[in-house]
PDB file of C-alpha atoms in Angstrom:
ATOM      1  CA  MET A1239      41.907  86.788 139.114  1.00 43.00           C
ATOM      2  CA  LYS A1240      44.723  89.250 138.447  1.00 41.00           C
ATOM      3  CA  THR A1241      44.713  92.521 136.546  1.00 42.00           C
ATOM      4  CA  ASP A1242      47.291  93.668 134.055  1.00 43.00           C
ATOM      5  CA  ASP A1243      48.773  97.179 133.903  1.00 43.00           C
ATOM      6  CA  ASP A1244      45.717  98.459 132.005  1.00 43.00           C
ATOM      7  CA  GLY A1245      43.284  97.034 134.575  1.00 42.00           C
ATOM      8  CA  ALA A1246      42.137  94.150 132.363  1.00 43.00           C
ATOM      9  CA  MET A1247      41.444  90.793 134.004  1.00 42.00           C
ATOM     10  CA  VAL A1248      44.047  88.061 133.596  1.00 42.00           C
ATOM     11  CA  ASN A1249      43.171  84.516 134.617  1.00 49.00           C
ATOM     12  CA  GLY A1250      45.526  82.193 136.455  1.00 50.00           C
ATOM     13  CA  THR A1251      46.297  80.081 133.376  1.00 50.00           C
ATOM     14  CA  ASP A1252      47.373  83.113 131.347  1.00 52.00           C
ATOM     15  CA  ALA A1253      49.549  84.329 134.202  1.00 51.00           C
ATOM     16  CA  SER A1254      51.131  80.885 134.523  1.00 54.00           C
ATOM     17  CA  ASN A1255      51.794  80.707 130.777  1.00 54.00           C
ATOM     18  CA  ALA A1256      53.384  84.138 130.858  1.00 51.00           C
ATOM     19  CA  ALA A1257      55.643  83.072 133.716  1.00 54.00           C
ATOM     20  CA  ASP A1258      56.645  79.907 131.837  1.00 56.00           C
ATOM     21  CA  ALA A1259      57.445  81.961 128.739  1.00 51.00           C
ATOM     22  CA  ALA A1260      59.605  84.306 130.800  1.00 52.00           C
ATOM     23  CA  ASP A1261      61.471  81.325 132.245  1.00 52.00           C
ATOM     24  CA  ASP A1262      62.040  79.954 128.726  1.00 48.00           C
ATOM     25  CA  VAL A1263      63.471  83.280 127.551  1.00 46.00           C
ATOM     26  CA  ALA A1264      65.761  83.449 130.581  1.00 46.00           C
ATOM     27  CA  ALA A1265      67.001  79.921 129.889  1.00 46.00           C
ATOM     28  CA  ILE A1266      67.677  80.729 126.240  1.00 46.00           C
ATOM     29  CA  ARG A1267      69.613  83.859 127.129  1.00 47.00           C
ATOM     30  CA  SER A1268      71.704  82.122 129.765  1.00 47.00           C
ATOM     31  CA  GLY A1269      72.621  79.177 127.542  1.00 48.00           C
ATOM     32  CA  LEU A1270      72.450  76.881 130.559  1.00 55.00           C
ATOM     33  CA  GLU A1271      70.289  74.371 128.688  1.00 66.00           C
ATOM     34  CA  SER A1272      73.203  73.294 126.460  1.00 74.00           C
ATOM     35  CA  GLU A1273      74.269  69.658 126.800  1.00 79.00           C
ATOM     36  CA  LEU A1274      77.537  70.111 124.903  1.00 83.00           C
ATOM     37  CA  VAL A1275      80.705  69.561 126.929  1.00 86.00           C
ATOM     38  CA  VAL A1276      83.930  71.073 125.535  1.00 88.00           C
ATOM     39  CA  HIS A1277      86.929  68.908 126.407  1.00 87.00           C
ATOM     40  CA  ASP A1278      89.662  70.678 124.457  1.00 89.00           C
ATOM     41  CA  GLU A1279      90.314  73.538 122.038  1.00 92.00           C
ATOM     42  CA  ARG A1280      93.355  73.941 119.808  1.00 95.00           C
ATOM     43  CA  VAL A1281      94.465  76.028 116.852  1.00 96.00           C
ATOM     44  CA  VAL A1282      94.660  73.998 113.627  1.00 96.00           C
ATOM     45  CA  PHE A1283      95.445  76.894 111.276  1.00 97.00           C
ATOM     46  CA  GLN A1284      96.605  80.477 111.667  1.00 96.00           C
ATOM     47  CA  GLY A1285      97.256  82.836 108.771  1.00 95.00           C
ATOM     48  CA  ASP A1286      99.967  85.460 108.716  1.00 94.00           C
ATOM     49  CA  ASP A1287      97.754  88.114 107.129  1.00 91.00           C
ATOM     50  CA  GLU A1288      96.517  91.316 108.764  1.00 90.00           C
ATOM     51  CA  SER A1289      93.348  89.636 110.044  1.00 92.00           C
ATOM     52  CA  GLN A1290      95.289  86.832 111.788  1.00 93.00           C
ATOM     53  CA  PHE A1291      92.626  84.449 110.495  1.00 94.00           C
ATOM     54  CA  THR A1292      92.562  81.440 112.807  1.00 96.00           C
ATOM     55  CA  VAL A1293      90.744  78.103 112.659  1.00 97.00           C
ATOM     56  CA  ILE A1294      90.108  76.439 116.020  1.00 96.00           C
ATOM     57  CA  GLN A1295      89.030  72.859 116.671  1.00 96.00           C
ATOM     58  CA  ALA A1296      86.900  72.134 119.719  1.00 93.00           C
ATOM     59  CA  ASP A1297      86.467  68.520 120.834  1.00 92.00           C
ATOM     60  CA  VAL A1298      83.003  68.146 122.322  1.00 90.00           C
ATOM     61  CA  SER A1299      80.749  65.451 123.707  1.00 88.00           C
ATOM     62  CA  VAL A1300      77.051  65.417 124.495  1.00 83.00           C
ATOM     63  CA  LYS A1301      76.239  65.085 128.171  1.00 79.00           C
ATOM     64  CA  GLY A1302      74.242  61.943 128.941  1.00 69.00           C
ATOM     65  CA  ARG A1303      74.523  60.466 125.448  1.00 64.00           C
ATOM     66  CA  PRO A1304      75.801  56.865 125.211  1.00 55.00           C
ATOM     67  CA  GLN A1305      79.368  56.694 123.981  1.00 56.00           C
ATOM     68  CA  ASP A1306      78.669  54.277 121.144  1.00 46.00           C
ATOM     69  CA  VAL A1307      75.900  56.245 119.410  1.00 47.00           C
ATOM     70  CA  ASN A1308      76.539  56.047 115.631  1.00 50.00           C
ATOM     71  CA  GLY A1309      80.022  54.719 116.352  1.00 52.00           C
ATOM     72  CA  ASP A1310      81.605  57.972 115.149  1.00 58.00           C
ATOM     73  CA  GLY A1311      83.817  60.486 116.889  1.00 57.00           C
ATOM     74  CA  VAL A1312      87.061  59.879 118.762  1.00 60.00           C
ATOM     75  CA  VAL A1313      87.331  58.266 122.181  1.00 57.00           C
ATOM     76  CA  ASP A1314      89.135  60.475 124.685  1.00 52.00           C
ATOM     77  CA  VAL A1315      91.046  57.863 126.674  1.00 46.00           C
ATOM     78  CA  ALA A1316      91.797  60.187 129.576  1.00 53.00           C
ATOM     79  CA  GLU A1317      88.150  61.128 130.115  1.00 56.00           C
ATOM     80  CA  GLY A1318      86.552  57.961 128.764  1.00 68.00           C
ATOM     81  CA  VAL A1319      84.088  59.754 126.487  1.00 77.00           C
ATOM     82  CA  ARG A1320      83.573  59.923 122.744  1.00 82.00           C
ATOM     83  CA  THR A1321      84.284  63.417 121.422  1.00 87.00           C
ATOM     84  CA  HIS A1322      83.442  65.039 118.101  1.00 90.00           C
ATOM     85  CA  PRO A1323      85.457  67.801 116.389  1.00 93.00           C
ATOM     86  CA  ILE A1324      83.800  71.148 115.686  1.00 93.00           C
ATOM     87  CA  LEU A1325      85.701  73.759 113.672  1.00 96.00           C
ATOM     88  CA  PHE A1326      85.170  77.507 113.874  1.00 95.00           C
ATOM     89  CA  ALA A1327      87.139  80.645 113.040  1.00 96.00           C
ATOM     90  CA  GLN A1328      88.154  83.907 114.643  1.00 94.00           C
ATOM     91  CA  VAL A1329      90.109  86.998 113.563  1.00 94.00           C
ATOM     92  CA  ARG A1330      92.473  89.271 115.469  1.00 92.00           C
ATOM     93  CA  GLY A1331      92.431  86.894 118.417  1.00 90.00           C
ATOM     94  CA  GLY A1332      88.743  87.559 119.022  1.00 90.00           C
ATOM     95  CA  GLN A1333      89.178  91.347 119.281  1.00 92.00           C
ATOM     96  CA  PRO A1334      85.746  92.913 118.580  1.00 94.00           C
ATOM     97  CA  SER A1335      85.195  94.592 115.216  1.00 95.00           C
ATOM     98  CA  ALA A1336      82.986  97.623 114.634  1.00 97.00           C
ATOM     99  CA  VAL A1337      80.461  98.645 112.000  1.00 97.00           C
ATOM    100  CA  CYS A1338      79.852 102.374 111.680  1.00 97.00           C
ATOM    101  CA  VAL A1339      76.357 103.768 111.133  1.00 98.00           C
ATOM    102  CA  ALA A1340      77.350 107.294 110.091  1.00 96.00           C
ATOM    103  CA  VAL A1341      74.440 109.741 110.276  1.00 96.00           C
ATOM    104  CA  ARG A1342      74.304 113.361 109.183  1.00 92.00           C
ATOM    105  CA  SER A1343      71.837 115.983 110.425  1.00 90.00           C
ATOM    106  CA  ASP A1344      69.211 115.317 107.732  1.00 92.00           C
ATOM    107  CA  GLY A1345      69.089 111.621 108.679  1.00 94.00           C
ATOM    108  CA  ARG A1346      70.981 110.272 105.677  1.00 95.00           C
ATOM    109  CA  LEU A1347      73.340 107.342 106.259  1.00 97.00           C
ATOM    110  CA  LEU A1348      76.715 106.684 104.680  1.00 95.00           C
ATOM    111  CA  LEU A1349      77.117 103.584 102.491  1.00 97.00           C
ATOM    112  CA  ALA A1350      80.330 102.443 100.818  1.00 95.00           C
ATOM    113  CA  ARG A1351      80.554 100.240  97.729  1.00 94.00           C
ATOM    114  CA  HIS A1352      83.459  97.807  97.685  1.00 93.00           C
ATOM    115  CA  TRP A1353      84.514  94.834  95.624  1.00 93.00           C
ATOM    116  CA  ARG A1354      84.792  91.807  97.938  1.00 95.00           C
ATOM    117  CA  ILE A1355      87.013  88.918  96.940  1.00 94.00           C
ATOM    118  CA  ALA A1356      85.111  86.326  99.014  1.00 94.00           C
ATOM    119  CA  THR A1357      81.877  86.916  97.081  1.00 95.00           C
ATOM    120  CA  ASP A1358      83.550  88.093  93.844  1.00 97.00           C
ATOM    121  CA  SER A1359      81.120  91.007  93.728  1.00 96.00           C
ATOM    122  CA  PHE A1360      80.623  94.687  94.508  1.00 95.00           C
ATOM    123  CA  GLU A1361      78.679  95.197  97.735  1.00 97.00           C
ATOM    124  CA  TRP A1362      77.014  98.183  99.416  1.00 98.00           C
ATOM    125  CA  GLU A1363      77.984  98.239 103.088  1.00 98.00           C
ATOM    126  CA  PHE A1364      78.267 100.422 106.152  1.00 98.00           C
ATOM    127  CA  PRO A1365      81.937 101.214 106.854  1.00 96.00           C
ATOM    128  CA  ARG A1366      83.468  98.652 109.188  1.00 95.00           C
ATOM    129  CA  SER A1367      86.828  97.573 110.503  1.00 95.00           C
ATOM    130  CA  MET A1368      88.552  94.982 112.636  1.00 94.00           C
ATOM    131  CA  GLY A1369      89.623  96.262 116.035  1.00 91.00           C
ATOM    132  CA  GLU A1370      93.178  96.944 117.105  1.00 89.00           C
ATOM    133  CA  PRO A1371      94.569  95.384 120.313  1.00 88.00           C
ATOM    134  CA  GLY A1372      93.401  97.402 123.312  1.00 88.00           C
ATOM    135  CA  GLU A1373      91.150  99.645 121.201  1.00 92.00           C
ATOM    136  CA  VAL A1374      87.607 100.379 122.391  1.00 94.00           C
ATOM    137  CA  VAL A1375      84.957  99.599 119.780  1.00 95.00           C
ATOM    138  CA  SER A1376      83.630 103.147 119.495  1.00 94.00           C
ATOM    139  CA  ARG A1377      87.122 104.322 118.607  1.00 94.00           C
ATOM    140  CA  THR A1378      87.347 101.528 116.002  1.00 95.00           C
ATOM    141  CA  ALA A1379      84.193 102.918 114.357  1.00 96.00           C
ATOM    142  CA  GLU A1380      85.547 106.475 114.417  1.00 94.00           C
ATOM    143  CA  ARG A1381      88.875 105.350 112.968  1.00 94.00           C
ATOM    144  CA  GLU A1382      87.134 103.541 110.110  1.00 93.00           C
ATOM    145  CA  LEU A1383      85.029 106.619 109.316  1.00 92.00           C
ATOM    146  CA  GLU A1384      88.199 108.705 109.195  1.00 90.00           C
ATOM    147  CA  THR A1385      89.886 106.142 106.933  1.00 90.00           C
ATOM    148  CA  GLU A1386      86.879 105.562 104.668  1.00 86.00           C
ATOM    149  CA  ALA A1387      85.614 109.116 104.245  1.00 85.00           C
ATOM    150  CA  GLY A1388      88.132 111.464 105.865  1.00 84.00           C
ATOM    151  CA  LEU A1389      85.579 112.472 108.493  1.00 88.00           C
ATOM    152  CA  ALA A1390      85.755 112.982 112.234  1.00 85.00           C
ATOM    153  CA  SER A1391      82.703 112.288 114.381  1.00 87.00           C
ATOM    154  CA  SER A1392      80.832 114.892 116.400  1.00 88.00           C
ATOM    155  CA  SER A1393      79.385 112.204 118.699  1.00 92.00           C
ATOM    156  CA  ARG A1394      79.201 108.434 118.945  1.00 95.00           C
ATOM    157  CA  ARG A1395      76.870 105.891 120.548  1.00 96.00           C
ATOM    158  CA  LEU A1396      77.291 102.143 121.011  1.00 96.00           C
ATOM    159  CA  LEU A1397      73.993 100.546 119.998  1.00 97.00           C
ATOM    160  CA  GLN A1398      74.607  96.815 120.422  1.00 96.00           C
ATOM    161  CA  LEU A1399      77.048  93.947 120.025  1.00 96.00           C
ATOM    162  CA  ILE A1400      76.178  91.263 117.467  1.00 97.00           C
ATOM    163  CA  HIS A1401      77.655  87.934 116.364  1.00 96.00           C
ATOM    164  CA  ALA A1402      78.162  87.714 112.595  1.00 94.00           C
ATOM    165  CA  ASP A1403      77.821  83.906 112.561  1.00 95.00           C
ATOM    166  CA  THR A1404      77.088  82.132 115.849  1.00 93.00           C
ATOM    167  CA  CYS A1405      77.896  78.746 114.322  1.00 93.00           C
ATOM    168  CA  LYS A1406      81.292  79.314 112.723  1.00 95.00           C
ATOM    169  CA  ILE A1407      82.800  82.639 113.878  1.00 95.00           C
ATOM    170  CA  ARG A1408      83.965  83.420 117.408  1.00 94.00           C
ATOM    171  CA  GLY A1409      83.883  87.135 118.003  1.00 93.00           C
ATOM    172  CA  SER A1410      81.549  90.094 118.105  1.00 96.00           C
ATOM    173  CA  VAL A1411      80.830  93.179 116.032  1.00 97.00           C
ATOM    174  CA  ALA A1412      79.916  96.456 117.712  1.00 97.00           C
ATOM    175  CA  VAL A1413      77.189  98.489 116.021  1.00 98.00           C
ATOM    176  CA  VAL A1414      78.154 102.128 116.602  1.00 97.00           C
ATOM    177  CA  GLU A1415      76.164 105.193 115.573  1.00 98.00           C
ATOM    178  CA  VAL A1416      78.483 108.061 114.631  1.00 96.00           C
ATOM    179  CA  ARG A1417      77.120 111.548 114.066  1.00 94.00           C
ATOM    180  CA  VAL A1418      78.750 113.725 111.403  1.00 91.00           C
ATOM    181  CA  ASP A1419      78.876 117.517 111.506  1.00 84.00           C
ATOM    182  CA  ASP A1420      77.358 119.278 108.477  1.00 79.00           C
ATOM    183  CA  ALA A1421      80.493 121.370 108.045  1.00 77.00           C
ATOM    184  CA  GLN A1422      82.385 118.243 107.016  1.00 74.00           C
ATOM    185  CA  LEU A1423      80.100 117.169 104.171  1.00 73.00           C
ATOM    186  CA  ALA A1424      82.289 118.855 101.567  1.00 71.00           C
ATOM    187  CA  GLU A1425      85.090 116.566 102.722  1.00 63.00           C
ATOM    188  CA  VAL A1426      82.873 113.551 102.036  1.00 60.00           C
ATOM    189  CA  GLU A1427      82.340 114.732  98.471  1.00 68.00           C
ATOM    190  CA  ARG A1428      86.080 115.115  97.970  1.00 64.00           C
ATOM    191  CA  ALA A1429      86.679 111.658  99.458  1.00 57.00           C
ATOM    192  CA  GLN A1430      84.002 110.163  97.209  1.00 58.00           C
ATOM    193  CA  ALA A1431      85.600 111.701  94.124  1.00 66.00           C
ATOM    194  CA  ARG A1432      89.024 110.446  95.187  1.00 61.00           C
ATOM    195  CA  LEU A1433      87.847 106.898  95.872  1.00 55.00           C
ATOM    196  CA  GLY A1434      85.865 106.811  92.651  1.00 55.00           C
ATOM    197  CA  GLU A1435      88.966 107.353  90.563  1.00 53.00           C
ATOM    198  CA  ASP A1436      90.116 103.744  90.948  1.00 53.00           C
ATOM    199  CA  GLY A1437      86.709 102.293  90.087  1.00 48.00           C
ATOM    200  CA  ASP A1438      86.889 100.111  93.172  1.00 51.00           C
ATOM    201  CA  SER A1439      85.004 102.095  95.836  1.00 61.00           C
ATOM    202  CA  ARG A1440      82.244 104.666  96.111  1.00 86.00           C
ATOM    203  CA  LEU A1441      80.563 106.542  98.938  1.00 88.00           C
ATOM    204  CA  ALA A1442      76.909 107.605  98.995  1.00 91.00           C
ATOM    205  CA  TRP A1443      74.566 109.232 101.488  1.00 92.00           C
ATOM    206  CA  MET A1444      71.163 107.520 101.445  1.00 96.00           C
ATOM    207  CA  ASP A1445      67.935 108.272 103.286  1.00 97.00           C
ATOM    208  CA  VAL A1446      66.004 105.485 104.996  1.00 98.00           C
ATOM    209  CA  ASP A1447      63.489 105.156 102.151  1.00 98.00           C
ATOM    210  CA  GLU A1448      66.293 104.676  99.640  1.00 98.00           C
ATOM    211  CA  ILE A1449      67.985 102.096 101.865  1.00 98.00           C
ATOM    212  CA  ASP A1450      64.687 100.271 102.379  1.00 98.00           C
ATOM    213  CA  ASP A1451      64.242 100.134  98.592  1.00 98.00           C
ATOM    214  CA  MET A1452      67.799  98.834  98.154  1.00 98.00           C
ATOM    215  CA  ILE A1453      67.138  96.085 100.689  1.00 98.00           C
ATOM    216  CA  ALA A1454      63.818  95.155  99.077  1.00 98.00           C
ATOM    217  CA  SER A1455      65.488  94.887  95.664  1.00 98.00           C
ATOM    218  CA  GLY A1456      68.389  92.807  96.976  1.00 98.00           C
ATOM    219  CA  SER A1457      70.964  95.541  96.371  1.00 98.00           C
ATOM    220  CA  ILE A1458      72.304  95.283  99.938  1.00 98.00           C
ATOM    221  CA  MET A1459      73.410  91.729 100.705  1.00 98.00           C
ATOM    222  CA  ASP A1460      76.010  92.217 103.428  1.00 98.00           C
ATOM    223  CA  GLY A1461      74.661  90.578 106.588  1.00 97.00           C
ATOM    224  CA  ILE A1462      76.460  92.854 109.047  1.00 98.00           C
ATOM    225  CA  THR A1463      75.108  95.951 107.291  1.00 98.00           C
ATOM    226  CA  LEU A1464      71.569  94.544 107.272  1.00 98.00           C
ATOM    227  CA  ALA A1465      71.774  93.698 110.977  1.00 98.00           C
ATOM    228  CA  ALA A1466      73.270  97.083 111.889  1.00 98.00           C
ATOM    229  CA  TYR A1467      70.584  98.938 109.943  1.00 99.00           C
ATOM    230  CA  THR A1468      67.816  96.958 111.650  1.00 98.00           C
ATOM    231  CA  ILE A1469      69.286  97.729 115.080  1.00 98.00           C
ATOM    232  CA  TRP A1470      69.759 101.413 114.257  1.00 98.00           C
ATOM    233  CA  LYS A1471      66.156 101.772 113.029  1.00 97.00           C
ATOM    234  CA  ALA A1472      64.772  99.960 116.075  1.00 97.00           C
ATOM    235  CA  GLN A1473      66.678 102.202 118.485  1.00 95.00           C
ATOM    236  CA  ALA A1474      65.956 105.376 116.526  1.00 86.00           C
ATOM    237  CA  ALA A1475      62.188 104.754 116.551  1.00 66.00           C
TER     238      ALA A1475
END
């Protein structure tokens, strides 16, 4: 019999199960269990807009699967395997983006309301921006805060990198906590008034209870904002 950290008895079966679970987690994190084999990648579309939106096609096969399963796919003559096309997108050549969790001394967080053409709706979001070539992600978050609200940060902290859509988007988003000095709050109010003039954007400082209520009511639907808020709360606890 073994004992755990609290001195409780742990039998051999429980210890074995725990070890198996740890092995499973390690395998999931490493990705080594994948049977997909990528034979080729090529760009099939690239936009000339600021985001450099790019669609990439990967030709993949499944290791150990008979070539004639379902009779679909394309036979790669050179490698003698049947491949299947998978399309995914990336922006800015895969340069990481950043989402800014701006926090003031009383714990309120900055939300911005924008009209988004993809959803044809106004959305409450944390400020975020695509990265510039060679720019570190924390600087991307600071730059967006300056652009969005006219504020400089007093400190910054990288919380985590996330993937917005692991199936269809190649790239990562950095979740960055940015602290704002109280002396600058008057600037936020001026920025909010300025942005509100065009009826297209609005800034608001919300406490965690207000944000929780907005999430519960479906008022915040942006996935990156929801993920960033969850990460920030978990690391602030």
